[in-house]
């Protein structure tokens, strides 16, 4: 087990280093392009060359890469070209906002998905099962940008209950969180629900559940105390992997509602070639994704006694 | 035993390819046993027909600006009716949805097929040769798959620019590792079978074995995954259009239509953005139901 943990964490660090190298090569591989994006389109060749030498960009890529890694660890993310401020001043706020959005969504989505998945898998083939399956396949087919339009049409235009944007201009407002969370939840819960259903349906056919039924235990008790414990092991990995998908959805949803999170920041930076912001957002996104994936794998191994005690 | 004469018969690679192609269509014929799959196939087929005959079906030129802000059912000045209304620039929404569908389907198919070619070749090589090649390819796949997919698309398109060919490139880059993993797993399983050993003993080359012996037998999970991936790619192309990174205007694409007109949803013209949103959801639903039906049928098989 310890060996496995060390191997997985080593793999995680290696992947992070390679991803960081890719991001670095794409954004800072050509020093003249950096100079161009910082000095603007009207800078002369001489000015570009002077800037490159002055800032030490004439050294080899590998040296600069390791320096850059060192700077990230010391908290220096460079200066934003657009905002003319250190990236770290903007970046952590935005990441925090996304953390709130993703965190709230994650809790609600997992609760709904597990409940529906267990309800569907409990009685495979029943009307309840079919209804839940059809509902979840429809919601997974509606991408975030489409459901955002539908929900804005219903709740903003027809009913007038909710605000249509979530830019939070006058401080944090929970009402503005409702639509983005709803959009992300609707698109994301279906996959977890399907996995939970499959796992639950499999557990329900095992002999130990049949024994419990024949023993005359109350149905509720069988589901909650016996079936759930084993049925929730497999979905655990899926749930952790879902965070990767959630980060994808966050980019689209934040753009749709004008929410000031890291996805919107990344998009803006990418469109305006704000290289240090792109790098910070890229590294953060991949770190969260790789970290949750590793936790998912290790957690699954730990939760599954057949692997744990080998 | 009945297989023996067929194996001894002289079979040219071409005729074998024909036979395996016909074999790969079998689940499609079996699909009629799954009502869900039939509904999905119907939806997808409907969109394909609309796309092929777009020139004849669409009532107006998709880029012609006529009457701005017309509601569905309004009459056009030169005769005809705007069945689904017009957008803020006065372009007929029905015609734009039909031509947009043509574009989305073309690029989704081209990108998914290209991703499959790359993913299958990588997966076959990794699963058949194993060793270092497998280690390297699997590591590359791990690296690419560790990106949240939309972040990867934004990074690629921002770097190489938004155009049809670049979208295909981005989809190939982002989704071929996933295809590779599936093919690799199936290949490793099939490579242990007796008929592969037989082919090796016959002295067939590795690529002949991979493409003629292994690939046709790996088709089951791949067909289901292909339909799912067509749905994802449709979503992706729409999302890129929505984020302003998609196919260049003025030709319509669904994501771009949504993003151009969504400001008018709360201003009294919700149909402009809701209709293309319905189109993209319906097409994706079609692919998902089709994949579900095919999976159901292949499990019964």
Coordinates of C-alpha atoms in Angstrom, one line a residue:
Chain A
X1 CA 0.0 0.0 0.0
X2 CA 2.8 2.4 1.0
X3 CA 4.7 1.5 -2.1
X4 CA 1.6 2.1 -4.2
X5 CA 1.1 5.6 -2.7
X6 CA 4.7 6.6 -3.3
X7 CA 4.5 5.3 -6.9
X8 CA 1.2 7.2 -7.6
X9 CA 2.5 10.4 -6.1
X10 CA 5.8 10.1 -8.1
X11 CA 3.7 9.7 -11.2
X12 CA 1.7 12.7 -10.3
X13 CA 4.7 14.9 -9.9
X14 CA 6.2 13.6 -13.2
X15 CA 3.0 14.4 -15.1
X16 CA 2.8 17.8 -13.5
X17 CA 6.4 18.6 -14.5
X18 CA 5.8 17.5 -18.1
X19 CA 2.5 19.5 -18.3
X20 CA 4.3 22.5 -16.9
X21 CA 7.0 22.0 -19.5
X22 CA 4.5 21.9 -22.3
X23 CA 2.7 25.0 -21.0
X24 CA 6.1 26.8 -20.7
X25 CA 7.2 25.8 -24.2
X26 CA 3.9 26.9 -25.8
X27 CA 3.9 30.2 -24.0
X28 CA 7.5 31.1 -23.5
X29 CA 9.4 29.0 -26.0
X30 CA 10.0 31.9 -28.3
X31 CA 11.4 34.9 -26.3
X32 CA 10.6 37.4 -29.1
X33 CA 6.9 36.5 -28.9
X34 CA 6.9 37.3 -25.1
X35 CA 8.6 40.6 -25.8
X36 CA 6.0 41.3 -28.5
X37 CA 3.1 40.5 -26.3
X38 CA 4.5 42.7 -23.5
X39 CA 5.8 45.7 -25.5
X40 CA 2.8 45.7 -27.9
X41 CA 2.5 45.4 -31.7
X42 CA 4.4 48.7 -32.5
X43 CA 7.7 47.8 -30.8
X44 CA 10.7 47.8 -33.1
X45 CA 13.0 44.8 -33.6
X46 CA 15.7 46.6 -31.6
X47 CA 13.4 47.2 -28.7
X48 CA 12.4 43.5 -28.7
X49 CA 16.0 42.4 -28.7
X50 CA 16.9 44.8 -26.0
X51 CA 14.0 43.5 -23.9
X52 CA 14.9 39.9 -24.4
X53 CA 18.5 40.5 -23.2
X54 CA 17.5 42.8 -20.4
X55 CA 15.1 40.2 -18.9
X56 CA 17.4 37.3 -19.4
X57 CA 15.3 35.6 -22.0
X58 CA 18.3 35.0 -24.2
X59 CA 19.3 32.1 -22.0
X60 CA 18.4 28.5 -22.9
X61 CA 14.8 27.3 -22.5
X62 CA 15.7 24.6 -20.0
X63 CA 17.4 27.0 -17.6
X64 CA 14.5 29.4 -17.8
X65 CA 12.0 26.5 -17.3
X66 CA 13.6 25.5 -14.0
X67 CA 13.8 29.1 -12.9
X68 CA 10.1 29.5 -13.7
X69 CA 9.3 26.4 -11.6
X70 CA 11.3 27.9 -8.7
X71 CA 9.4 31.2 -9.0
X72 CA 6.0 29.4 -9.0
X73 CA 7.0 27.7 -5.7
X74 CA 8.0 31.0 -4.2
X75 CA 4.5 32.4 -5.2
X76 CA 5.7 34.7 -7.9
X77 CA 3.5 34.1 -11.0
X78 CA 4.8 37.0 -13.1
X79 CA 3.0 40.2 -14.1
X80 CA -0.3 40.3 -16.1
X81 CA 0.1 42.0 -19.4
X82 CA -3.5 43.2 -19.4
X83 CA -3.9 44.2 -15.8
X84 CA -0.4 45.5 -15.3
X85 CA -0.4 43.9 -11.9
X86 CA 1.2 40.8 -10.4
X87 CA -0.8 37.7 -11.6
X88 CA -1.0 36.4 -8.0
X89 CA -3.1 39.5 -6.9
X90 CA -5.8 38.6 -9.4
X91 CA -5.3 34.8 -9.7
X92 CA -6.0 33.6 -6.1
X93 CA -9.2 35.7 -5.8
X94 CA -10.5 34.2 -9.1
X95 CA -9.5 30.7 -8.1
X96 CA -11.3 31.2 -4.8
X97 CA -14.5 32.2 -6.6
X98 CA -14.3 29.1 -8.8
X99 CA -13.7 27.1 -5.6
X100 CA -16.9 28.3 -4.2
X101 CA -18.9 27.6 -7.4
X102 CA -17.3 24.2 -8.0
X103 CA -17.5 23.2 -4.3
X104 CA -21.2 24.0 -4.0
X105 CA -22.0 22.3 -7.3
X106 CA -19.9 19.3 -6.3
X107 CA -21.8 18.7 -3.1
X108 CA -25.2 19.1 -4.6
X109 CA -24.4 17.1 -7.7
X110 CA -23.0 14.2 -5.8
X111 CA -25.9 14.0 -3.4
X112 CA -28.5 14.1 -6.2
X113 CA -26.5 11.6 -8.3
X114 CA -26.0 9.1 -5.5
X115 CA -29.7 9.3 -4.4
X116 CA -31.0 8.9 -8.0
X117 CA -28.4 6.2 -8.8
X118 CA -29.3 4.2 -5.7
X119 CA -33.0 4.6 -6.3
X120 CA -32.6 3.4 -9.9
X121 CA -30.3 0.5 -9.1
X122 CA -32.3 -0.8 -6.2
X123 CA -35.0 -2.2 -8.5
X124 CA -33.4 -2.8 -11.9
X125 CA -35.8 -2.6 -14.7
X126 CA -38.6 -1.0 -12.7
X127 CA -40.5 2.0 -13.8
X128 CA -38.6 4.1 -11.3
X129 CA -35.3 2.9 -12.8
X130 CA -36.4 3.6 -16.3
X131 CA -37.7 7.1 -15.5
X132 CA -34.4 8.0 -13.8
X133 CA -32.3 6.6 -16.6
X134 CA -34.3 8.5 -19.3
X135 CA -34.1 11.7 -17.2
X136 CA -30.3 11.4 -16.7
X137 CA -29.6 10.6 -20.4
X138 CA -31.6 13.8 -21.4
X139 CA -29.8 16.1 -19.0
X140 CA -26.4 14.7 -20.0
X141 CA -27.3 15.6 -23.6
X142 CA -27.9 19.2 -22.9
X143 CA -24.5 21.0 -22.8
X144 CA -24.0 23.9 -20.3
X145 CA -24.3 26.6 -22.9
X146 CA -27.7 25.3 -24.0
X147 CA -29.1 24.7 -20.5
X148 CA -27.9 28.2 -19.5
X149 CA -30.1 29.6 -22.3
X150 CA -33.1 27.5 -21.3
X151 CA -32.8 28.3 -17.7
X152 CA -32.3 32.0 -18.3
X153 CA -35.4 31.9 -20.6
X154 CA -37.5 30.3 -17.9
X155 CA -36.3 31.9 -14.7
X156 CA -35.2 35.3 -15.9
X157 CA -37.5 36.1 -18.9
X158 CA -40.7 34.2 -18.1
X159 CA -40.8 34.0 -14.4
X160 CA -38.5 36.9 -13.5
X161 CA -37.4 35.1 -10.3
X162 CA -33.6 35.2 -10.8
X163 CA -30.9 37.5 -12.1
X164 CA -29.5 36.5 -15.5
X165 CA -25.8 37.3 -14.7
X166 CA -23.6 36.4 -11.8
X167 CA -20.9 39.0 -11.9
X168 CA -21.4 39.8 -8.2
X169 CA -20.6 43.5 -8.8
X170 CA -22.0 44.5 -5.4
X171 CA -20.5 41.9 -3.2
X172 CA -21.2 38.2 -2.9
X173 CA -24.9 37.3 -3.6
X174 CA -26.0 33.7 -3.1
X175 CA -29.1 34.3 -5.4
X176 CA -26.7 34.8 -8.3
X177 CA -25.1 31.4 -7.6
X178 CA -28.4 29.5 -8.3
X179 CA -28.3 29.4 -12.1
X180 CA -24.6 28.5 -12.5
X181 CA -24.8 25.8 -9.9
X182 CA -28.0 24.4 -11.5
X183 CA -26.4 24.4 -15.0
X184 CA -23.3 22.6 -13.8
X185 CA -25.3 20.1 -11.8
X186 CA -27.8 19.2 -14.5
X187 CA -25.0 18.5 -17.0
X188 CA -22.7 16.7 -14.6
X189 CA -24.9 14.4 -12.4
X190 CA -25.9 11.9 -15.0
X191 CA -22.6 10.1 -15.4
X192 CA -22.2 9.6 -11.6
X193 CA -25.9 8.5 -11.4
X194 CA -25.3 5.9 -14.1
X195 CA -22.2 4.5 -12.5
X196 CA -24.0 4.4 -9.1
X197 CA -27.0 2.6 -10.7
X198 CA -24.8 0.0 -12.3
X199 CA -22.8 -0.6 -9.1
X200 CA -26.0 -0.8 -7.0
X201 CA -27.7 -3.1 -9.5
X202 CA -24.7 -5.4 -9.3
X203 CA -24.6 -5.5 -5.5
X204 CA -28.3 -6.2 -5.3
X205 CA -27.8 -9.5 -7.2
X206 CA -25.1 -10.8 -4.7
X207 CA -25.9 -13.7 -2.4
X208 CA -25.3 -11.7 0.8
X209 CA -28.1 -9.3 -0.1
X210 CA -30.4 -12.3 -0.8
X211 CA -29.5 -13.7 2.6
X212 CA -30.4 -10.5 4.2
X213 CA -33.7 -10.4 2.4
X214 CA -34.5 -14.0 3.3
X215 CA -33.5 -13.4 6.9
X216 CA -36.4 -11.0 7.0
X217 CA -34.5 -7.7 7.6
X218 CA -36.4 -4.5 6.7
X219 CA -35.8 -3.4 3.2
X220 CA -34.6 0.1 4.2
X221 CA -32.1 -1.5 6.6
X222 CA -30.8 -3.8 3.8
X223 CA -30.3 -0.9 1.4
X224 CA -28.8 1.6 3.9
X225 CA -26.7 -0.7 6.0
X226 CA -25.7 -3.5 3.7
X227 CA -26.0 -2.6 0.0
X228 CA -24.8 1.0 0.1
X229 CA -21.4 0.3 1.6
X230 CA -20.3 -1.9 -1.2
X231 CA -22.2 -0.1 -4.0
X232 CA -20.5 3.2 -3.3
X233 CA -16.9 2.0 -3.7
X234 CA -16.9 2.0 -7.5
X235 CA -18.6 5.4 -7.9
X236 CA -16.0 7.0 -5.6
X237 CA -13.4 7.0 -8.4
X238 CA -15.9 8.3 -10.9
X239 CA -16.9 11.1 -8.5
X240 CA -13.2 12.1 -8.1
X241 CA -12.7 12.0 -11.9
X242 CA -15.8 14.2 -12.3
X243 CA -13.9 17.1 -10.8
X244 CA -11.8 17.2 -14.0
X245 CA -15.1 17.5 -16.0
X246 CA -16.4 20.1 -13.6
X247 CA -13.4 22.3 -14.3
X248 CA -14.2 22.0 -18.0
X249 CA -17.8 23.0 -17.4
X250 CA -16.7 25.8 -15.2
X251 CA -15.0 27.6 -18.1
X252 CA -18.2 27.6 -20.2
X253 CA -20.5 28.3 -17.3
X254 CA -18.5 31.2 -15.9
X255 CA -18.4 32.7 -19.4
X256 CA -22.2 32.2 -19.8
X257 CA -23.0 34.0 -16.6
X258 CA -20.2 36.5 -16.4
X259 CA -19.0 34.9 -13.1
X260 CA -15.6 36.2 -12.1
X261 CA -13.8 32.9 -11.7
X262 CA -10.6 31.3 -12.9
X263 CA -12.3 29.8 -16.1
X264 CA -13.4 33.3 -17.2
X265 CA -9.9 34.6 -16.4
X266 CA -8.3 31.8 -18.5
X267 CA -10.5 32.5 -21.4
X268 CA -9.9 36.2 -21.3
X269 CA -6.2 35.7 -21.0
X270 CA -6.1 33.2 -23.8
X271 CA -8.0 35.5 -26.2
X272 CA -5.7 38.4 -25.4
X273 CA -2.5 36.4 -25.1
X274 CA -1.8 37.3 -21.5
X275 CA 0.9 34.6 -21.2
X276 CA 1.6 34.6 -17.4
X277 CA -2.1 34.4 -16.6
X278 CA -2.5 31.5 -19.1
X279 CA 0.4 29.7 -17.4
X280 CA -1.0 30.2 -13.9
X281 CA -4.5 29.0 -14.9
X282 CA -3.2 26.1 -16.9
X283 CA -0.9 24.8 -14.1
X284 CA -3.7 25.2 -11.5
X285 CA -6.3 23.4 -13.6
X286 CA -4.0 20.5 -14.3
X287 CA -2.8 20.3 -10.7
X288 CA -6.4 20.1 -9.4
X289 CA -7.2 17.5 -12.1
X290 CA -4.2 15.3 -11.5
X291 CA -4.4 15.6 -7.7
X292 CA -8.1 14.5 -7.6
X293 CA -7.3 11.7 -10.1
X294 CA -4.6 10.4 -7.8
X295 CA -6.8 10.7 -4.7
X296 CA -9.5 8.8 -6.6
X297 CA -7.2 6.0 -7.5
X298 CA -5.7 5.7 -4.0
X299 CA -9.1 6.0 -2.4
X300 CA -10.5 3.3 -4.5
X301 CA -7.6 1.0 -3.6
X302 CA -8.1 1.8 0.1
X303 CA -11.8 1.4 0.1
X304 CA -11.8 -1.9 -1.6
X305 CA -10.8 -4.5 1.0
X306 CA -10.0 -7.1 -1.7
X307 CA -7.1 -4.9 -2.9
X308 CA -6.2 -3.4 0.5
X309 CA -5.5 -6.6 2.3
X310 CA -3.6 -8.3 -0.5
Chain B
X1 CA -15.8 -26.6 -37.6
X2 CA -17.6 -24.9 -40.3
X3 CA -15.0 -22.2 -40.2
X4 CA -12.2 -24.5 -41.5
X5 CA -13.0 -24.4 -45.2
X6 CA -13.3 -20.6 -45.1
X7 CA -9.9 -20.3 -43.4
X8 CA -8.3 -22.5 -46.1
X9 CA -9.9 -20.6 -48.9
X10 CA -7.6 -18.1 -50.6
X11 CA -8.7 -14.8 -49.2
X12 CA -7.3 -11.6 -50.5
X13 CA -7.0 -8.7 -48.0
X14 CA -9.6 -6.8 -50.0
X15 CA -12.3 -9.5 -49.7
X16 CA -11.5 -10.0 -46.1
X17 CA -11.9 -6.2 -45.5
X18 CA -15.2 -6.4 -47.3
X19 CA -16.4 -9.2 -45.1
X20 CA -15.3 -7.5 -41.9
X21 CA -17.0 -4.3 -43.0
X22 CA -20.3 -6.2 -43.5
X23 CA -19.7 -7.9 -40.1
X24 CA -19.2 -4.5 -38.5
X25 CA -22.7 -3.4 -39.7
X26 CA -24.4 -6.3 -37.9
X27 CA -25.1 -4.4 -34.6
X28 CA -26.6 -1.7 -36.8
X29 CA -29.2 -4.2 -38.1
X30 CA -29.8 -5.6 -34.7
X31 CA -30.6 -2.1 -33.5
X32 CA -34.2 -2.5 -34.4
X33 CA -34.6 -4.6 -31.2
X34 CA -33.9 -1.5 -29.1
X35 CA -36.6 1.2 -29.2
X36 CA -34.2 3.7 -27.5
X37 CA -31.6 3.1 -30.1
X38 CA -34.1 3.5 -32.9
X39 CA -35.2 6.9 -31.6
X40 CA -31.6 8.0 -31.4
X41 CA -30.9 6.7 -34.9
X42 CA -34.0 8.5 -36.2
X43 CA -32.9 11.8 -34.7
X44 CA -29.4 11.5 -36.1
X45 CA -30.6 10.4 -39.5
X46 CA -33.0 13.4 -39.5
X47 CA -30.2 15.8 -38.9
X48 CA -28.0 14.1 -41.5
X49 CA -30.8 14.4 -44.2
X50 CA -31.3 18.1 -43.3
X51 CA -27.5 18.6 -43.6
X52 CA -27.2 16.8 -47.0
X53 CA -30.2 18.5 -48.6
X54 CA -29.7 21.9 -46.8
X55 CA -29.6 23.8 -50.1
X56 CA -33.1 22.5 -51.0
X57 CA -34.8 22.4 -47.6
X58 CA -33.7 25.8 -46.1
X59 CA -36.2 28.5 -47.1
X60 CA -33.8 31.4 -47.1
X61 CA -30.1 32.2 -47.6
X62 CA -28.7 31.7 -44.1
X63 CA -26.6 34.9 -44.3
X64 CA -29.2 37.2 -46.0
X65 CA -30.3 40.0 -43.7
X66 CA -34.0 40.6 -44.0
X67 CA -36.3 41.7 -41.2
X68 CA -34.6 42.0 -37.8
X69 CA -36.3 40.8 -34.6
X70 CA -39.2 38.9 -36.3
X71 CA -41.1 36.4 -34.1
X72 CA -41.7 32.8 -35.3
X73 CA -44.4 32.7 -37.9
X74 CA -43.9 36.3 -39.2
X75 CA -44.3 36.9 -42.9
X76 CA -41.3 37.7 -45.0
X77 CA -41.5 40.8 -47.2
X78 CA -40.8 38.9 -50.4
X79 CA -43.2 36.1 -49.7
X80 CA -42.7 33.1 -47.5
X81 CA -42.8 32.8 -43.7
X82 CA -40.0 33.0 -41.1
X83 CA -41.1 29.7 -39.5
X84 CA -38.7 30.1 -36.5
X85 CA -38.4 33.9 -36.7
X86 CA -35.3 35.9 -37.5
X87 CA -32.3 37.0 -35.3
X88 CA -31.1 40.5 -34.4
X89 CA -29.6 41.0 -37.9
X90 CA -32.7 39.8 -39.7
X91 CA -31.4 36.4 -40.7
X92 CA -33.8 33.5 -40.9
X93 CA -33.2 31.2 -37.9
X94 CA -34.6 28.0 -39.5
X95 CA -32.2 28.4 -42.4
X96 CA -29.3 29.1 -40.1
X97 CA -30.1 26.1 -37.9
X98 CA -30.2 23.9 -41.0
X99 CA -26.9 25.2 -42.5
X100 CA -25.4 25.3 -39.0
X101 CA -26.2 21.7 -38.6
X102 CA -24.5 20.9 -41.9
X103 CA -21.3 22.6 -40.7
X104 CA -21.5 21.1 -37.2
X105 CA -22.1 17.6 -38.5
X106 CA -19.3 17.9 -41.1
X107 CA -16.7 19.1 -38.6
X108 CA -17.8 16.7 -35.9
X109 CA -17.6 13.7 -38.3
X110 CA -14.3 14.8 -39.8
X111 CA -12.7 15.5 -36.4
X112 CA -14.0 12.3 -34.8
X113 CA -13.0 10.1 -37.7
X114 CA -9.5 11.7 -37.7
X115 CA -9.2 11.2 -33.9
X116 CA -10.2 7.5 -34.4
X117 CA -7.6 6.9 -37.1
X118 CA -4.8 8.3 -34.9
X119 CA -6.2 6.7 -31.7
X120 CA -6.6 3.3 -33.3
X121 CA -3.1 3.3 -34.8
X122 CA -1.6 4.3 -31.4
X123 CA -3.7 1.9 -29.5
X124 CA -2.9 -1.1 -31.7
X125 CA 0.8 -0.3 -31.6
X126 CA 0.8 0.1 -27.9
X127 CA -1.3 -3.0 -27.2
X128 CA 0.5 -5.3 -29.7
X129 CA 4.1 -4.3 -29.4
X130 CA 4.0 -3.6 -25.6
X131 CA 7.3 -2.7 -24.1
X132 CA 8.9 0.8 -24.3
X133 CA 6.5 1.9 -27.1
X134 CA 3.6 1.2 -24.9
X135 CA 5.1 3.0 -21.9
X136 CA 5.8 6.1 -24.0
X137 CA 2.4 6.2 -25.7
X138 CA 0.6 5.5 -22.4
X139 CA 2.5 8.3 -20.7
X140 CA 1.7 10.7 -23.5
X141 CA -1.9 9.7 -23.2
X142 CA -1.8 10.2 -19.4
X143 CA -0.4 13.7 -19.8
X144 CA -3.0 14.8 -22.3
X145 CA -5.8 13.3 -20.4
X146 CA -4.8 15.0 -17.2
X147 CA -5.9 18.4 -18.7
X148 CA -9.5 19.4 -18.0
X149 CA -10.7 19.0 -21.6
X150 CA -12.1 22.5 -22.1
X151 CA -9.0 24.1 -20.7
X152 CA -7.0 22.1 -23.2
X153 CA -9.2 23.3 -26.1
X154 CA -9.0 26.9 -25.0
X155 CA -5.2 26.7 -24.8
X156 CA -4.8 25.0 -28.2
X157 CA -7.3 27.2 -30.1
X158 CA -5.9 30.4 -28.5
X159 CA -2.4 29.3 -29.7
X160 CA -3.2 28.1 -33.2
X161 CA -6.2 30.3 -34.0
X162 CA -9.8 29.5 -34.6
X163 CA -10.6 27.8 -37.9
X164 CA -12.2 24.6 -39.1
X165 CA -9.0 22.7 -39.6
X166 CA -7.6 23.8 -36.3
X167 CA -10.7 22.6 -34.5
X168 CA -10.2 19.2 -36.1
X169 CA -6.6 19.3 -35.0
X170 CA -7.6 20.2 -31.4
X171 CA -10.2 17.4 -31.3
X172 CA -7.7 14.9 -32.6
X173 CA -5.1 16.0 -30.0
X174 CA -7.5 15.9 -27.1
X175 CA -9.6 12.8 -27.8
X176 CA -7.2 10.4 -29.6
X177 CA -5.5 9.4 -26.2
X178 CA -8.9 8.3 -24.9
X179 CA -9.5 6.2 -28.0
X180 CA -6.0 4.8 -27.7
X181 CA -6.7 3.6 -24.2
X182 CA -9.8 1.7 -25.3
X183 CA -8.1 0.1 -28.3
X184 CA -5.0 -0.7 -26.3
X185 CA -7.0 -2.6 -23.7
X186 CA -9.0 -4.6 -26.3
X187 CA -5.8 -5.3 -28.4
X188 CA -4.0 -6.7 -25.4
X189 CA -6.9 -9.0 -24.8
X190 CA -7.3 -10.2 -28.4
X191 CA -3.5 -10.6 -28.9
X192 CA -3.6 -13.6 -26.7
X193 CA -6.1 -15.5 -28.8
X194 CA -5.2 -18.6 -30.9
X195 CA -6.1 -17.1 -34.2
X196 CA -3.5 -14.4 -33.7
X197 CA -0.9 -17.0 -32.9
X198 CA -2.0 -18.8 -36.1
X199 CA -1.6 -15.6 -38.1
X200 CA 1.9 -15.1 -36.6
X201 CA 2.8 -18.7 -37.5
X202 CA 1.6 -18.1 -41.1
X203 CA 4.2 -15.4 -41.2
X204 CA 1.9 -12.4 -41.4
X205 CA 3.4 -9.0 -40.7
X206 CA 2.5 -7.2 -37.5
X207 CA 0.5 -4.4 -39.2
X208 CA -1.5 -7.0 -41.2
X209 CA -2.3 -8.8 -38.0
X210 CA -3.3 -5.6 -36.2
X211 CA -5.4 -4.1 -39.0
X212 CA -6.9 -7.3 -40.5
X213 CA -7.1 -9.7 -37.5
X214 CA -7.4 -7.6 -34.3
X215 CA -9.2 -4.4 -35.4
X216 CA -12.3 -6.1 -36.9
X217 CA -12.7 -8.1 -33.7
X218 CA -12.4 -5.0 -31.5
X219 CA -15.2 -3.2 -33.3
X220 CA -17.9 -3.8 -30.7
X221 CA -16.9 -1.3 -28.0
X222 CA -15.5 1.0 -30.6
X223 CA -18.8 1.5 -32.4
X224 CA -20.6 2.5 -29.1
X225 CA -17.7 4.8 -28.2
X226 CA -17.8 6.4 -31.6
X227 CA -21.4 7.4 -31.2
X228 CA -20.8 8.8 -27.7
X229 CA -17.7 10.7 -29.0
X230 CA -19.7 12.2 -31.9
X231 CA -22.0 13.6 -29.3
X232 CA -19.1 15.0 -27.2
X233 CA -17.5 16.5 -30.4
X234 CA -20.8 18.2 -31.3
X235 CA -20.9 19.6 -27.8
X236 CA -17.3 20.7 -28.1
X237 CA -17.7 22.5 -31.4
X238 CA -20.8 24.2 -30.0
X239 CA -18.9 25.2 -26.8
X240 CA -16.0 26.6 -28.8
X241 CA -18.4 28.6 -30.9
X242 CA -20.1 29.8 -27.8
X243 CA -16.8 31.0 -26.3
X244 CA -15.9 32.8 -29.5
X245 CA -13.2 30.3 -30.4
X246 CA -15.2 28.4 -33.0
X247 CA -15.8 28.3 -36.7
X248 CA -15.4 31.8 -38.2
X249 CA -18.6 33.9 -38.9
X250 CA -20.7 34.8 -40.8
X251 CA -21.6 31.3 -41.8
X252 CA -23.8 29.9 -39.0
X253 CA -22.8 27.4 -36.3
X254 CA -25.0 26.6 -33.4
X255 CA -22.7 27.7 -30.6
X256 CA -22.0 31.0 -32.4
X257 CA -25.7 31.6 -32.9
X258 CA -26.4 31.1 -29.2
X259 CA -23.6 33.5 -28.1
X260 CA -24.6 36.2 -30.6
X261 CA -28.2 36.3 -29.5
X262 CA -28.3 35.2 -25.9
X263 CA -28.3 38.8 -24.7
X264 CA -31.8 39.1 -26.2
X265 CA -33.2 36.1 -24.2
X266 CA -34.1 38.3 -21.2
X267 CA -35.0 41.2 -23.5
X268 CA -38.1 39.6 -25.0
X269 CA -36.6 37.5 -27.9
X270 CA -35.8 34.2 -26.2
X271 CA -36.4 32.2 -29.4
X272 CA -33.2 33.4 -31.1
X273 CA -30.9 31.6 -28.7
X274 CA -33.3 28.9 -27.4
X275 CA -33.8 27.4 -30.9
X276 CA -30.2 26.6 -31.7
X277 CA -29.7 25.4 -28.1
X278 CA -32.6 23.0 -28.8
X279 CA -30.9 21.9 -32.0
X280 CA -27.6 21.1 -30.4
X281 CA -29.2 19.3 -27.4
X282 CA -31.4 17.2 -29.7
X283 CA -28.5 16.1 -31.9
X284 CA -26.4 15.2 -28.9
X285 CA -29.4 13.3 -27.4
X286 CA -29.7 11.4 -30.7
X287 CA -26.1 10.3 -30.5
X288 CA -26.4 9.3 -26.8
X289 CA -29.5 7.3 -27.3
X290 CA -28.0 5.6 -30.4
X291 CA -24.9 4.7 -28.3
X292 CA -27.2 3.4 -25.5
X293 CA -29.2 1.3 -28.0
X294 CA -26.0 -0.1 -29.6
X295 CA -24.6 -1.0 -26.1
X296 CA -27.8 -2.7 -25.1
X297 CA -27.9 -4.7 -28.4
X298 CA -24.2 -5.7 -28.1
X299 CA -24.7 -6.9 -24.6
X300 CA -27.6 -9.2 -25.7
X301 CA -25.5 -10.5 -28.6

